[in-house]
CSV table of C-alpha atoms in Angstrom, one decimal:
chain,number,residue,atom,x,y,z
R,146,TYR,CA,0.1,0.1,0.1
R,147,ALA,CA,3.0,2.3,1.0
R,148,TYR,CA,3.8,2.4,-3.5
R,149,SER,CA,0.2,2.7,-5.0
R,150,PHE,CA,-0.7,5.5,-2.1
R,151,TYR,CA,2.5,7.1,-2.8
R,152,ASP,CA,2.3,6.8,-6.2
R,153,LEU,CA,-1.6,8.4,-5.8
R,154,ALA,CA,0.5,11.7,-4.4
R,155,LEU,CA,2.8,12.1,-6.7
R,156,SER,CA,0.4,12.4,-9.4
R,157,ARG,CA,-1.5,14.5,-7.4
R,158,TYR,CA,1.3,16.5,-6.6
R,159,ASN,CA,2.4,16.9,-10.6
R,160,GLN,CA,-1.7,18.1,-11.1
R,161,THR,CA,-1.2,20.8,-8.5
R,162,THR,CA,2.2,22.2,-8.4
R,163,LYS,CA,3.2,24.4,-11.5
R,164,ASP,CA,7.0,25.2,-10.0
R,165,LEU,CA,8.3,21.5,-9.3
R,166,GLN,CA,11.9,22.8,-8.8
R,167,GLN,CA,10.6,24.6,-6.0
R,168,GLU,CA,10.5,23.5,-2.6
R,169,PHE,CA,7.3,23.9,-0.4
R,170,GLN,CA,8.0,25.7,3.3
R,171,LEU,CA,5.9,26.6,6.3
R,172,PRO,CA,7.3,29.3,8.5
R,173,LYS,CA,6.5,27.3,11.8
R,174,LEU,CA,3.6,24.6,12.2
R,175,GLN,CA,2.6,22.8,15.3
R,176,ILE,CA,2.8,19.1,15.9
R,177,ILE,CA,0.6,17.4,18.7
R,178,ARG,CA,2.3,14.0,20.0
R,179,VAL,CA,-0.1,12.4,21.2
R,180,PRO,CA,1.8,9.3,23.6
R,181,LYS,CA,2.8,5.9,21.5
R,182,ALA,CA,0.9,7.0,18.5
R,183,SER,CA,2.9,7.4,15.7
R,184,SER,CA,4.0,10.7,17.0
R,185,THR,CA,8.5,10.0,15.9
R,186,SER,CA,7.4,9.0,12.1
R,187,LEU,CA,4.8,12.2,12.1
R,188,SER,CA,8.1,14.3,13.2
R,189,ILE,CA,10.2,13.5,10.3
R,190,VAL,CA,7.2,14.4,8.0
R,191,ALA,CA,6.5,17.6,10.1
R,192,ARG,CA,10.6,18.7,10.1
R,193,ARG,CA,10.1,18.8,6.7
R,194,MET,CA,6.9,20.9,5.8
R,195,VAL,CA,9.5,23.4,7.4
R,196,GLY,CA,12.6,23.3,5.9
R,197,CYS,CA,14.8,21.8,8.5
R,198,ASN,CA,17.8,19.5,8.1
R,199,PRO,CA,19.3,16.7,8.3
R,200,PRO,CA,15.9,14.8,7.9
R,201,GLY,CA,14.4,12.4,11.0
R,202,PRO,CA,12.1,12.8,13.7
R,203,CYS,CA,11.9,15.6,16.6
R,204,CYS,CA,14.1,14.3,19.3
R,205,LYS,CA,17.5,15.3,21.7
R,206,PHE,CA,20.5,12.6,21.1
R,207,PRO,CA,21.3,10.7,22.6
R,208,GLY,CA,17.1,10.5,22.9
R,209,GLU,CA,15.4,9.0,25.8
R,210,PRO,CA,15.5,5.8,26.3
R,211,ALA,CA,19.1,6.5,25.3
R,212,GLY,CA,19.1,5.1,21.6
R,213,THR,CA,16.6,6.5,19.8
R,214,CYS,CA,18.1,10.0,18.5
R,215,PRO,CA,20.0,9.0,15.7
R,216,SER,CA,22.0,12.4,15.6
R,217,PRO,CA,23.2,15.4,17.4
R,218,GLU,CA,21.6,17.8,13.9
R,219,LEU,CA,18.8,16.7,15.0
R,220,ALA,CA,18.2,18.7,17.7
R,221,GLU,CA,18.7,22.3,15.8
R,222,CYS,CA,15.4,22.0,14.3
R,223,ILE,CA,14.3,22.5,17.9
R,224,LYS,CA,16.2,24.9,18.8
R,225,GLN,CA,15.5,27.1,15.2
R,226,LYS,CA,11.9,26.7,17.3
R,227,LYS,CA,10.1,25.9,13.7
R,228,VAL,CA,8.5,23.3,14.7
R,229,VAL,CA,6.3,24.0,17.6
R,230,GLY,CA,6.0,20.8,20.0
R,231,CYS,CA,8.8,19.2,18.4
R,232,ILE,CA,9.2,16.8,21.6
R,233,GLY,CA,7.6,16.5,24.5
R,234,HIS,CA,3.7,15.6,24.4
R,235,SER,CA,1.8,18.5,25.4
R,236,VAL,CA,0.7,21.4,23.6
R,237,ASP,CA,0.6,25.6,23.1
R,238,MET,CA,-2.8,26.4,22.9
R,239,ARG,CA,-1.8,30.1,22.0
R,240,ALA,CA,-0.3,28.7,18.6
R,241,PHE,CA,-3.0,26.2,18.6
R,242,ARG,CA,-5.1,29.4,18.8
R,243,ASN,CA,-3.4,31.1,16.1
R,244,ARG,CA,-4.7,30.3,12.4
R,245,THR,CA,-1.3,31.4,10.5
R,246,ILE,CA,-0.2,28.3,12.2
R,247,PRO,CA,-0.9,24.9,10.7
R,248,SER,CA,-1.7,22.2,13.5
R,249,ILE,CA,-1.4,18.3,12.4
R,250,SER,CA,-1.2,15.2,14.7
R,251,VAL,CA,-2.2,11.1,14.6
R,252,VAL,CA,-3.7,9.4,17.4
R,253,ARG,CA,-4.0,5.7,18.0
R,254,GLU,CA,-7.1,3.2,19.3
R,255,PRO,CA,-7.1,4.3,22.7
R,256,THR,CA,-6.5,0.8,24.1
R,257,SER,CA,-4.2,-0.5,22.2
R,258,ARG,CA,-1.9,3.1,22.7
R,259,SER,CA,-2.6,2.3,25.7
R,260,LEU,CA,-1.5,-0.9,26.2
R,261,SER,CA,1.7,0.2,24.2
R,262,ALA,CA,2.6,3.1,26.5
R,263,PHE,CA,1.9,0.8,29.5
R,264,PHE,CA,5.2,-1.4,28.0
R,265,TYR,CA,7.5,1.9,27.5
R,266,PRO,CA,9.8,3.0,29.6
R,267,GLY,CA,9.6,6.2,31.5
R,268,MET,CA,7.3,8.1,32.2
R,269,HIS,CA,4.0,6.9,29.7
R,270,HIS,CA,3.6,4.5,32.5
R,271,ASN,CA,3.7,4.0,36.9
R,272,SER,CA,7.1,3.3,35.9
R,273,ASP,CA,7.8,3.3,39.3
R,274,CYS,CA,5.7,0.6,40.3
R,275,THR,CA,7.2,-1.8,37.4
R,276,ARG,CA,10.9,-0.8,38.4
R,277,ASP,CA,10.2,-2.3,42.2
R,278,PRO,CA,11.1,-5.9,42.1
R,279,ALA,CA,8.3,-6.1,45.3
R,280,HIS,CA,5.2,-5.8,42.9
R,281,SER,CA,4.0,-7.8,39.5
R,282,ARG,CA,3.5,-6.5,36.4
R,283,LEU,CA,0.3,-7.7,36.6
R,284,ASP,CA,-0.3,-5.3,39.7
R,285,CYS,CA,1.2,-2.4,38.0
R,286,PHE,CA,-0.9,-2.7,35.2
R,287,LYS,CA,-4.5,-2.8,37.1
R,288,LEU,CA,-3.0,0.5,39.4
R,289,TYR,CA,-1.9,2.1,35.7
R,290,LEU,CA,-5.9,1.1,35.4
R,291,VAL,CA,-6.9,3.7,37.7
R,292,ASP,CA,-4.4,6.6,37.6
R,293,ARG,CA,-5.5,9.8,36.9
R,294,ARG,CA,-1.8,10.5,35.0
R,295,PHE,CA,-3.1,8.0,32.0
R,296,ARG,CA,-6.5,8.8,30.8
R,297,ASN,CA,-8.1,10.3,28.3
R,298,VAL,CA,-4.6,11.7,27.8
R,299,LEU,CA,-5.8,13.2,23.9
R,300,VAL,CA,-9.2,14.1,26.4
R,301,LYS,CA,-6.0,16.4,28.0
R,302,MET,CA,-4.2,17.1,25.5
R,303,LEU,CA,-6.7,19.0,23.3
R,304,ASN,CA,-7.7,21.2,26.6
R,305,GLY,CA,-3.9,22.4,26.0
R,306,ASP,CA,-2.4,20.4,28.9
R,307,PHE,CA,0.3,18.2,29.5
R,308,ALA,CA,-0.7,13.9,28.1
R,309,TYR,CA,0.1,12.9,32.0
R,310,ALA,CA,-1.4,15.7,33.8
R,311,LYS,CA,-3.0,14.6,36.7
R,312,ALA,CA,-5.9,15.9,36.4
R,313,THR,CA,-9.5,14.8,35.9
R,314,THR,CA,-11.4,14.6,32.5
R,315,CYS,CA,-15.0,14.6,32.1
R,316,ARG,CA,-17.6,14.6,29.5
R,317,SER,CA,-19.3,18.4,30.4
R,318,ALA,CA,-17.6,22.2,30.0
R,319,GLU,CA,-19.4,23.1,32.9
R,320,THR,CA,-18.0,19.6,35.1
R,321,CYS,CA,-14.3,20.3,34.8
R,322,LYS,CA,-11.2,22.4,32.8
R,323,HIS,CA,-10.7,18.7,31.0
R,324,SER,CA,-13.7,17.9,28.7
R,325,LEU,CA,-14.6,15.7,26.3
R,326,GLU,CA,-17.2,18.5,25.2
R,327,LYS,CA,-13.9,21.2,25.1
R,328,ALA,CA,-11.8,18.6,23.2
R,329,LYS,CA,-14.1,17.9,20.3
R,330,GLU,CA,-14.4,21.8,19.8
R,331,ASN,CA,-10.4,22.2,20.0
R,332,LEU,CA,-10.3,19.3,16.7
R,333,SER,CA,-11.8,21.6,14.0
R,334,LEU,CA,-8.7,23.4,14.9
R,335,LEU,CA,-6.3,20.8,13.6
R,336,ASN,CA,-5.5,21.3,10.5
R,337,PHE,CA,-4.6,17.2,9.9
R,338,VAL,CA,-5.7,14.5,11.8
R,339,GLY,CA,-4.6,10.6,10.7
R,340,VAL,CA,-4.4,7.5,12.5
R,341,THR,CA,-1.9,5.4,13.6
R,342,GLU,CA,-3.3,1.8,12.4
R,343,MET,CA,-4.4,3.7,9.0
R,344,TRP,CA,-0.8,5.2,8.6
R,345,GLU,CA,-0.3,4.9,4.4
R,346,LEU,CA,-3.5,6.6,3.5
R,347,SER,CA,-3.6,9.3,6.1
R,348,LEU,CA,-0.1,10.3,5.0
R,349,LEU,CA,-1.9,10.4,1.4
R,350,LEU,CA,-4.6,12.8,3.2
R,351,LEU,CA,-1.7,14.8,5.3
R,352,HIS,CA,-0.5,15.7,0.6
R,353,TYR,CA,-4.2,16.0,-0.1
R,354,ARG,CA,-4.3,18.9,2.2
R,355,PHE,CA,-0.9,20.2,1.3
R,356,ARG,CA,-0.5,19.6,-1.8
R,357,LYS,CA,2.1,21.3,-2.6
R,358,LEU,CA,3.9,19.2,-0.4
R,359,ARG,CA,6.7,16.7,-2.4
R,360,PRO,CA,5.5,12.8,-1.0
R,361,VAL,CA,8.1,10.9,-0.1
R,362,LEU,CA,8.2,6.8,-0.3
R,363,ALA,CA,9.9,6.0,2.3
R,364,GLU,CA,7.7,8.2,4.7
R,365,PHE,CA,4.5,5.6,3.2
R,366,ALA,CA,7.1,2.8,4.4
R,367,VAL,CA,6.7,3.7,8.1
R,368,SER,CA,4.7,-0.6,9.0
R,369,GLU,CA,2.3,-0.9,12.1
R,370,GLU,CA,4.7,-2.7,15.2
R,371,SER,CA,3.2,-6.0,14.3
R,372,SER,CA,5.4,-5.7,10.6
R,373,PRO,CA,8.7,-6.2,9.8
R,374,PRO,CA,10.9,-3.7,8.9
R,375,ALA,CA,10.2,-3.0,5.5
R,376,THR,CA,13.3,-1.7,3.4
R,377,LEU,CA,13.7,0.6,0.7
R,378,ARG,CA,16.0,1.1,-2.2
R,379,LEU,CA,17.4,5.0,-1.7
R,380,PRO,CA,19.3,7.3,-4.1
R,381,SER,CA,23.0,7.7,-2.4
R,382,ASN,CA,22.7,11.2,-3.1
R,383,LEU,CA,19.4,11.4,-0.2
R,384,THR,CA,18.4,15.3,1.1
R,385,SER,CA,14.8,16.0,2.0
R,386,SER,CA,14.6,17.4,-0.8
R,387,SER,CA,15.1,14.8,-3.4
R,388,VAL,CA,14.0,11.6,-2.7
R,389,GLY,CA,10.1,11.3,-3.9
R,390,ALA,CA,11.1,13.0,-6.9
R,391,SER,CA,10.6,9.9,-9.1
R,392,SER,CA,10.0,6.3,-8.7
R,393,GLY,CA,13.6,5.5,-9.2
R,394,PHE,CA,15.7,3.5,-6.3
R,395,GLY,CA,19.9,4.0,-6.6
R,396,SER,CA,22.0,2.1,-3.7
R,397,ARG,CA,21.3,3.1,-0.2
R,398,ALA,CA,18.9,1.3,2.4
R,399,LEU,CA,17.2,3.2,4.2
R,400,THR,CA,14.7,0.8,7.2
R,401,LEU,CA,11.7,1.8,8.5
R,402,SER,CA,9.7,0.1,11.2
R,403,ALA,CA,6.8,1.7,13.4
R,404,PRO,CA,7.7,4.5,14.4
R,405,ALA,CA,10.3,5.0,12.2
R,406,VAL,CA,13.6,3.0,12.5
R,407,VAL,CA,16.9,4.2,10.2
R,408,ALA,CA,19.3,1.8,10.3
R,409,ASN,CA,22.4,3.6,9.2
R,410,THR,CA,21.5,5.7,6.7
R,411,THR,CA,23.6,8.6,6.2
R,412,PHE,CA,21.8,12.3,5.1
R,413,GLY,CA,24.2,14.5,3.5
R,414,ASN,CA,27.3,14.6,5.6
R,415,VAL,CA,25.7,12.4,9.1
R,416,THR,CA,25.7,8.8,9.1
R,417,VAL,CA,22.5,7.7,11.4
R,418,GLY,CA,22.7,4.1,13.6
R,419,SER,CA,20.2,1.9,14.0
R,420,PHE,CA,16.8,3.2,16.2
R,421,ASN,CA,14.5,1.1,16.9
R,422,VAL,CA,13.5,0.9,20.5
R,423,ARG,CA,10.2,2.7,20.3
R,424,THR,CA,8.7,-0.6,18.6
R,425,ASN,CA,6.9,-2.7,21.3
R,426,SER,CA,8.1,-6.0,19.7
R,427,ASN,CA,8.8,-8.2,22.1
R,428,PRO,CA,7.5,-11.0,22.5
R,429,GLU,CA,5.8,-10.4,26.6
R,430,TYR,CA,3.9,-7.2,25.0
R,431,LYS,CA,2.3,-9.2,22.9
R,432,ILE,CA,0.8,-12.0,25.3
R,433,PHE,CA,0.3,-9.6,27.5
R,434,LYS,CA,-1.9,-7.2,24.9
R,435,LYS,CA,-3.8,-10.3,24.5
R,436,MET,CA,-4.4,-11.3,27.7
R,437,ALA,CA,-5.1,-7.4,28.0
R,438,MET,CA,-7.2,-7.0,25.7
R,439,LYS,CA,-9.7,-10.0,27.2
R,440,GLU,CA,-8.9,-9.8,30.4
R,441,PHE,CA,-9.5,-6.1,31.2
R,442,SER,CA,-11.1,-4.6,28.4
R,443,LYS,CA,-13.8,-2.6,30.5
R,444,GLN,CA,-11.2,-1.4,32.5
R,445,LEU,CA,-9.0,0.2,29.5
R,446,HIS,CA,-12.4,1.8,27.7
R,447,LYS,CA,-13.4,3.1,31.4
R,448,GLN,CA,-9.1,4.3,31.5
R,449,ASN,CA,-10.2,6.0,27.9
R,450,GLU,CA,-13.7,6.6,27.5
R,451,PHE,CA,-13.3,10.1,25.9
R,452,ASP,CA,-10.8,9.4,24.1
R,453,ILE,CA,-12.4,6.3,22.2
R,454,GLN,CA,-15.2,8.5,21.5
R,455,LEU,CA,-12.7,11.0,19.8
R,456,TYR,CA,-10.9,8.4,18.0
R,457,THR,CA,-14.5,8.2,16.5
R,458,ILE,CA,-15.2,11.3,15.2
R,459,ILE,CA,-11.5,11.4,14.2
R,460,LEU,CA,-12.3,8.0,11.7
R,461,GLU,CA,-15.2,9.5,10.6
R,462,GLY,CA,-13.5,12.2,9.5
R,463,LEU,CA,-10.7,10.7,7.5
R,464,CYS,CA,-14.1,8.5,6.3
R,465,ASP,CA,-14.9,12.0,5.4
R,466,LYS,CA,-12.2,13.5,3.8
R,467,LEU,CA,-11.9,9.8,0.9
R,468,HIS,CA,-15.5,11.1,-0.5
R,469,LYS,CA,-14.4,14.9,-0.1
R,470,TYR,CA,-11.2,14.0,-2.0
R,471,ARG,CA,-13.1,11.5,-4.3
R,472,LEU,CA,-10.9,8.7,-3.0
R,473,TRP,CA,-13.4,6.5,-1.5
R,474,LYS,CA,-13.9,5.7,-5.8
R,475,ILE,CA,-10.1,4.0,-5.4
R,476,ASP,CA,-11.1,0.0,-5.4
R,477,THR,CA,-7.4,0.0,-3.5
R,478,VAL,CA,-8.9,2.4,-1.2
R,479,GLN,CA,-11.6,0.2,-0.2
R,480,GLN,CA,-9.7,-2.8,-0.1
R,481,TYR,CA,-7.1,-1.2,2.5
R,482,TRP,CA,-9.9,0.5,4.5
R,483,LYS,CA,-12.2,-2.6,4.8
R,484,GLU,CA,-8.4,-4.2,5.6
R,485,ARG,CA,-7.1,-1.2,8.1
R,486,ALA,CA,-9.6,0.2,9.6
R,487,PRO,CA,-10.6,-0.7,13.4
R,488,PHE,CA,-14.1,-0.6,13.0
R,489,GLU,CA,-17.2,-0.1,10.9
R,490,VAL,CA,-18.2,4.0,10.3
R,491,LYS,CA,-21.0,6.2,7.9
R,492,ARG,CA,-20.1,6.2,4.7
R,493,CYS,CA,-16.9,3.7,4.7
């Protein structure tokens, strides 16, 4: 699907861009980085949209955990402040409400996102518990499910707070500060929002939204966490502007897996080492996820009750965009939706 949707995006780009030599570049952009929802992958696209080099994700070397940031030079974009929210999981509401600064995001089915976060080191779960040998992983998971920090993270972010703020979430804006009602209202401030489970299709829609942005095949090739890494052959003179101009490939390999893995690849003068520790692929995680989805389904849904409603709205919006851009009539798009959509929505 990466090749198919890349070709569709490239066709659209060639039809709408008169000067193919002039690179698209925004002066500033905000990325709302929902944790464990391919935000690193989206940050690669975001940095390219504002002209940051070398290509790669928003990160501070060596990353947290160490090894997740491949190059010290990637931090230059943070210093230039071209990408608001380039790192971290907070939202700048002044930038969010500023209609001259586009805002983009990608979300993930909330219960899957929560389970992925529980297995990721650091602030993404109650790691003080999981580090303590006196507690079993299951005991810590039960505490994690009722910890306010990890409930409805998307609602908190769309209300302008840190994803893991120790804050109460509620349905009505009259009841609390971090409400589903206000989050729904603020969804309209996003210029683009995609879905992790449907990354390739989401990226195609991003290119339809930002028509002058040159498509890059490598960005479409980010696979799901359950899939093996995809290896593409890219030109040896890889730069942020050279990839995607044609569908030909040269002698240098770029290996990608969710959210983004770059292995021994040269971007300009920077050689990037391998980093894929952001991907949950260990057998213990897969076994635990299967068990939790079955035995703690109600608790997971309660933990993410309002985020699930937001996710449903976003998925429906994705479907609406496919009809708006007349992409739904394409057989490949319909087949992809049938295979990847987490659940049925009207019109798709």
